[in-house]
Tab-separated table of C-alpha atoms in Angstrom:
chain	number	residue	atom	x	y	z
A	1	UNK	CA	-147.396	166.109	-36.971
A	2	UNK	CA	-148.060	168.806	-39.496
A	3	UNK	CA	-144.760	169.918	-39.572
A	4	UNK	CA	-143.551	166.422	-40.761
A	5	UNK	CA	-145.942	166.072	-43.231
A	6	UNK	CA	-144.850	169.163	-44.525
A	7	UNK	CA	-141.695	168.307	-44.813
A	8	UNK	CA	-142.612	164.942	-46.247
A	9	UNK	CA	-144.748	167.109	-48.936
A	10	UNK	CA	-141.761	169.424	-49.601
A	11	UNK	CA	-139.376	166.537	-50.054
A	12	UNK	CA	-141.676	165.080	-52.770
A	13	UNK	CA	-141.923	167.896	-54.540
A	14	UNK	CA	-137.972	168.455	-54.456
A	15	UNK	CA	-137.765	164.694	-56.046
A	16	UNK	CA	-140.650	164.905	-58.467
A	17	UNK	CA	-139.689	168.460	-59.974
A	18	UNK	CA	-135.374	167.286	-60.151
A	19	UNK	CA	-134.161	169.793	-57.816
A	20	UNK	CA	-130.654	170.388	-59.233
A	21	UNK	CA	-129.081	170.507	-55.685
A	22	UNK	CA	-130.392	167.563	-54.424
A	23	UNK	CA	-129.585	165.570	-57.552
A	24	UNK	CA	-125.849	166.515	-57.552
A	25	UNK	CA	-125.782	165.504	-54.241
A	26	UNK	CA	-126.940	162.350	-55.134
A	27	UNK	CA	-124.962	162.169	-58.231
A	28	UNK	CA	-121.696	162.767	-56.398
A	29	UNK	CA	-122.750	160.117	-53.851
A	30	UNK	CA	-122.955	157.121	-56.583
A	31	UNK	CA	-119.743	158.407	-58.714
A	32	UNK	CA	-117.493	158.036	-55.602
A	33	UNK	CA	-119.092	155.079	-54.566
A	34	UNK	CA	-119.045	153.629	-57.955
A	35	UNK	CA	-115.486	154.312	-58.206
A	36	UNK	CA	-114.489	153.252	-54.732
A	37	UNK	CA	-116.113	150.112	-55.667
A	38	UNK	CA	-114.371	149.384	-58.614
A	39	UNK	CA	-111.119	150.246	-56.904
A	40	UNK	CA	-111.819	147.691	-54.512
A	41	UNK	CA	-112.754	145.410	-56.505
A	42	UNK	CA	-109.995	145.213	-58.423
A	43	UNK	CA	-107.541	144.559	-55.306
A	44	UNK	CA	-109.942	143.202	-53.291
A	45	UNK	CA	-110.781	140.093	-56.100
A	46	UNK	CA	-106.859	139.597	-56.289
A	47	UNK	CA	-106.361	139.792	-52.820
A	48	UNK	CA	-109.690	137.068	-52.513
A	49	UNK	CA	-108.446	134.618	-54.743
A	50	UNK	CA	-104.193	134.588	-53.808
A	51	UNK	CA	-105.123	134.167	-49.965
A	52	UNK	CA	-107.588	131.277	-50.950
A	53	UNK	CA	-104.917	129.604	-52.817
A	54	UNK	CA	-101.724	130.474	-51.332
A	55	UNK	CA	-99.153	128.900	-48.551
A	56	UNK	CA	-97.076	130.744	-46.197
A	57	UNK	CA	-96.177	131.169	-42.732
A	58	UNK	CA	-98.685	133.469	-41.305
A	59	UNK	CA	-101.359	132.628	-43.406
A	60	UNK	CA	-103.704	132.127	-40.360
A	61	UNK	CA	-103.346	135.406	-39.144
A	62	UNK	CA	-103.342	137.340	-42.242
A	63	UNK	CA	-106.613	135.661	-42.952
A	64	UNK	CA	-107.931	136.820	-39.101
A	65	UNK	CA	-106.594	139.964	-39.322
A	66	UNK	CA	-108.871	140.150	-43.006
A	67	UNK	CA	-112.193	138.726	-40.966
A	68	UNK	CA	-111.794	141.081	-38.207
A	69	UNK	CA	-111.294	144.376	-40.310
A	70	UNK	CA	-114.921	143.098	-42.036
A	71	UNK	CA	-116.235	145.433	-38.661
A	72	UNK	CA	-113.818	147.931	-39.384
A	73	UNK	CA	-115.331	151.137	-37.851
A	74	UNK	CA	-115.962	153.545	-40.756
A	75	UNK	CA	-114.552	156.644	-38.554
A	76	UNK	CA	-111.077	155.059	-37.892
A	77	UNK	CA	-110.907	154.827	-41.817
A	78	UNK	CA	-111.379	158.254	-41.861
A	79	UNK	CA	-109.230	159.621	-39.515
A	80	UNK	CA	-106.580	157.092	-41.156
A	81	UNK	CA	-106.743	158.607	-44.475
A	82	UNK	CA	-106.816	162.390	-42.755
A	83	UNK	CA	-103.455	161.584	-40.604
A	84	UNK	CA	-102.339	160.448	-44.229
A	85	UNK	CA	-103.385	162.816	-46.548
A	86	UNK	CA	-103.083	165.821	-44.461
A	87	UNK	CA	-100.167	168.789	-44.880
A	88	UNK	CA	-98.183	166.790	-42.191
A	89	UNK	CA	-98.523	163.111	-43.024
A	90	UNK	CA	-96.981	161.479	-45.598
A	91	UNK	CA	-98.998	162.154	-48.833
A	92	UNK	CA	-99.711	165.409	-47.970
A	93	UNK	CA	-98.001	166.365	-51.038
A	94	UNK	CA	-100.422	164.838	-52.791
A	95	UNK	CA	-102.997	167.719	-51.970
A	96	UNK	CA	-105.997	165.569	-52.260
A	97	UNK	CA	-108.012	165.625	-48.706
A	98	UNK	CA	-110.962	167.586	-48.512
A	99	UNK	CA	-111.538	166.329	-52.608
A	100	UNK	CA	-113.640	163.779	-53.945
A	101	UNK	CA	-110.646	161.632	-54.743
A	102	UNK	CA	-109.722	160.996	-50.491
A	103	UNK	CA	-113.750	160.353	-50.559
A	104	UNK	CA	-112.829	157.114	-52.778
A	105	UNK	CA	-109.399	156.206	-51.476
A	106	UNK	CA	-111.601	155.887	-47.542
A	107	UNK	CA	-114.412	154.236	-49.316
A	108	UNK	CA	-112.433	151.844	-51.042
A	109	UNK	CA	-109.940	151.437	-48.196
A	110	UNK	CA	-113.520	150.872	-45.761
A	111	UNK	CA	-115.255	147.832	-48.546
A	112	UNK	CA	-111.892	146.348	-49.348
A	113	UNK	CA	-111.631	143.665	-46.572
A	114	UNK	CA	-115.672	142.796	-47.333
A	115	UNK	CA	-114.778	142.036	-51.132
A	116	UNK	CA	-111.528	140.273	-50.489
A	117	UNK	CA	-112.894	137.864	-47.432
A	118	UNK	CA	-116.385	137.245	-49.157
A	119	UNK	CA	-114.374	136.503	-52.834
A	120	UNK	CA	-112.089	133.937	-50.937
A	121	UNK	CA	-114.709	132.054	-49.291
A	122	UNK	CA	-116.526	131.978	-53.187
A	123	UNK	CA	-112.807	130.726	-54.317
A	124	UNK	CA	-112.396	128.088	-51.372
A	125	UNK	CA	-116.008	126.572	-52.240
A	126	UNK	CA	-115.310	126.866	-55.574
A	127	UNK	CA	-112.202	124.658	-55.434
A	128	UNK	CA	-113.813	122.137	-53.231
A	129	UNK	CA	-116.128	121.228	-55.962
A	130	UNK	CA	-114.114	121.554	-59.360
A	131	UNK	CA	-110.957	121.751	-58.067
A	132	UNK	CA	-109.322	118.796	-58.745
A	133	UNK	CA	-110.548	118.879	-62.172
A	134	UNK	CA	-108.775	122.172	-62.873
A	135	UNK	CA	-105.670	120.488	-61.899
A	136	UNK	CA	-105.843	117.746	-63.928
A	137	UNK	CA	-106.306	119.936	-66.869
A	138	UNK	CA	-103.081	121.932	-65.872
A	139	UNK	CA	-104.157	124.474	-64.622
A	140	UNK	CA	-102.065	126.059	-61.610
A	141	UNK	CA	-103.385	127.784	-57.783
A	142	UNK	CA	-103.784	130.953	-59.313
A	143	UNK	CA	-105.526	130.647	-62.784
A	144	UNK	CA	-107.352	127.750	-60.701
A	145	UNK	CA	-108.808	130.170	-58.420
A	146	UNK	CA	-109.466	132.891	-61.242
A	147	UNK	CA	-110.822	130.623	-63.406
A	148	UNK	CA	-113.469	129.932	-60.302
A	149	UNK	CA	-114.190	133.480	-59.928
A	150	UNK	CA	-115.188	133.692	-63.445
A	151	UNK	CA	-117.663	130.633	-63.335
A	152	UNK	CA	-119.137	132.390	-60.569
A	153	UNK	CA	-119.705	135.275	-61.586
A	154	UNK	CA	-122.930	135.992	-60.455
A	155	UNK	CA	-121.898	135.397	-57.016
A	156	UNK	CA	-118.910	138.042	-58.037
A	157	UNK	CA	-121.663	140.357	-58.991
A	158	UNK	CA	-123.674	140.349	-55.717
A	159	UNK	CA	-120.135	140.607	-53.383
A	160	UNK	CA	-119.446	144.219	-55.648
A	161	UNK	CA	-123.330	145.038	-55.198
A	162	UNK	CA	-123.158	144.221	-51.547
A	163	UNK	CA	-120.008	146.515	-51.157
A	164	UNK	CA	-121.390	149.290	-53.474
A	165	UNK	CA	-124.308	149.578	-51.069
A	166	UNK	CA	-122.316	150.005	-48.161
A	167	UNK	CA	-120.019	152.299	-49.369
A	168	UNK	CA	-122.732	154.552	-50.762
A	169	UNK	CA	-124.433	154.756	-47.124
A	170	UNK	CA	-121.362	154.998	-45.273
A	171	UNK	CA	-121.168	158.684	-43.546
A	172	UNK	CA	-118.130	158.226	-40.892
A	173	UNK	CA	-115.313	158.430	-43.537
A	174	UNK	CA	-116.603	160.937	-46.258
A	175	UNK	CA	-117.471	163.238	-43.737
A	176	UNK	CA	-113.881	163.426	-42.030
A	177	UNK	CA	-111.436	162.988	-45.165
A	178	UNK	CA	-114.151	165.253	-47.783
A	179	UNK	CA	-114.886	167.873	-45.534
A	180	UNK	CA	-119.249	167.953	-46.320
A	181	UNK	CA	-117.798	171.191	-48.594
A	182	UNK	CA	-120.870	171.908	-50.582
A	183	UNK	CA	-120.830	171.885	-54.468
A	184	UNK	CA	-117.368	169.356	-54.162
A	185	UNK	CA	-117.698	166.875	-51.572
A	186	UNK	CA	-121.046	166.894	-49.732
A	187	UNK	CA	-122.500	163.829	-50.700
A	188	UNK	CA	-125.972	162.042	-49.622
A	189	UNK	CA	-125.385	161.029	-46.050
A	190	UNK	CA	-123.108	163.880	-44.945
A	191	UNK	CA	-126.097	165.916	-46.639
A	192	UNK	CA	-128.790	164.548	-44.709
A	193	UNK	CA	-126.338	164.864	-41.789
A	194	UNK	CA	-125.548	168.613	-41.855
A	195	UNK	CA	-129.597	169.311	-43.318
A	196	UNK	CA	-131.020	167.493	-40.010
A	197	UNK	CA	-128.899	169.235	-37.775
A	198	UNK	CA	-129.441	172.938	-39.695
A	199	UNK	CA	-133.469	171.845	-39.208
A	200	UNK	CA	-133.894	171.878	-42.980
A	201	UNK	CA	-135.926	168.532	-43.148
A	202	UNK	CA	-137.478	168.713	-46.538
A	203	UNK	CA	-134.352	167.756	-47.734
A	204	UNK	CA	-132.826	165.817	-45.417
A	205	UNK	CA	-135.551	163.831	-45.992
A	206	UNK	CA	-135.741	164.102	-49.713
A	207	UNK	CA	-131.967	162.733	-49.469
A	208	UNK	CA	-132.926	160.077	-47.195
A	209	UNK	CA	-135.726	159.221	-50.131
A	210	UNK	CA	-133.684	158.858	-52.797
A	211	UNK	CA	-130.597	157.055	-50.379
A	212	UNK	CA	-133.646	154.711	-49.573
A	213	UNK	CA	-134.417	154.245	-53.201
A	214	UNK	CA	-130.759	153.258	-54.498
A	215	UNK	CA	-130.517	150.598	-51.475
A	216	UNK	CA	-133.730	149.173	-52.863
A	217	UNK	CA	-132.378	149.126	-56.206
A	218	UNK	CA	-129.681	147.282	-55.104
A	219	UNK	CA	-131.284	144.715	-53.230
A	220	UNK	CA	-133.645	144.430	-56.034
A	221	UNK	CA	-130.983	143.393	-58.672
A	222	UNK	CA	-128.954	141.455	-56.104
A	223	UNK	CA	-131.988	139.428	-55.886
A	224	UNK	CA	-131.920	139.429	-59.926
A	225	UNK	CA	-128.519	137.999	-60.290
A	226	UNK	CA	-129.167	135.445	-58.006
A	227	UNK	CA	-132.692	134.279	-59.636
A	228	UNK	CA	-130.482	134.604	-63.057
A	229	UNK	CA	-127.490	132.553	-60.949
A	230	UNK	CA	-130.218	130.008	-60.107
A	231	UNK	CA	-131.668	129.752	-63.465
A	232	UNK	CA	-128.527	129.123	-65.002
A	233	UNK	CA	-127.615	126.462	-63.123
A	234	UNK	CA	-131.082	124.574	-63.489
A	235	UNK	CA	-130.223	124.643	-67.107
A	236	UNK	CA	-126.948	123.400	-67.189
A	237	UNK	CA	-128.255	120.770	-65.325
């Protein structure tokens, strides 16, 4: 019991006193995440919004194929990008695995389906209320359905939050296609990984601290844009 308190102790202190390693750890950890989000947002939004407007044979399945890679395994991800980036595959050219850059093609790659199934069902309810109004005023399937994703933009918000948090906890991918190299791709939960394992728990657990602490801000301003969601509806009304 002593020995995990201090560890606990230790991990405080490395938090409280901005121990440079463990912060550039952690700063690595939200800069790909952050930029595998906005990646996927980009394509995942587009994606979203055509599949909740569009008509074509094999709609049905492209739409199941979407919902089922929502449980996409983080790992095959991984070893995907690898067998794709590596000296053999076919952007090995590219010489970009074991760099932060594969880190945010996997991540991206791994929250992708989440943003483009969750913004299509925001699109399809969307449409069932104001849709037909949007019509009559001219507008077409496409602006339709971005105009809908603007008015709810809120719920945008939270879907991006949502897939920032899981992309900045995710350990399968990272670990395979970055390598854990230390000082250029050993992020938070590779860290806390390769610490536990090495039986350095001070900061391990200092990691899982501050890992803890960015999930909680998350879920604390997901909760804000929704309040802010909520009370801008009650006014409009």
């Amino acid at each position: 019991m002593s020995t995990v308190t201090e560890s606990f102790s230790t991990a405080l202190r490395l938090i409280v006193e901005v121990d440079a390693a463990l912060f550039a750890i952690a700063g690595l950890s939200l800069r790909v995440s952050a930029l595998a989000c906005a990646v996927g947002a980009v394509v995942g939004l587009a994606l979203g919004a055509w599949l909740a407007v569009a008509t074509f044979p094999g709609r049905r399945v492209v739409i199941w194929g979407l919902n089922t890679l929502l449980a996409l395994p983080s790992v095959v991800v991984g070893l995907s990008v690898y067998l794709l980036l590596s000296r053999s595959g076919p952007l090995g050219s590219l010489g970009i695995l074991f760099t932060p850059t594969a880190m945010v093609v996997a991540q991206s790659i791994l929250i992708l389906p989440l943003i483009a199934a969750l913004s299509r069902r925001l699109v399809l309810d969307g449409l069932r209320e104001g849709g037909d109004q949007l019509h009559s005023m001219g507008a077409g399937p496409l602006l339709s359905a971005g105009l809908v994703l603007l008015h709810q933009r809120f719920a945008v918000l939270t879907v991006l939050l949502t897939a920032f948090g899981r992309a900045v906890a995710e350990v399968g991918a990272v670990m395979i296609v970055g390598g854990n190299i230390d000082g250029l791709t050993r992020v938070m939960t590779t860290a806390i990984a390769l610490e536990t394992s090495k039986g350095d728990l001070p900061l391990a657990l200092a990691l899982g601290i501050v890992l803890l602490g960015v999930v909680g801000a998350l879920n604390a301003a997901i909760g804000l844009v929704q309040w802010r969601a909520g009370t801008s509806q009650e006014a409009l009304l």
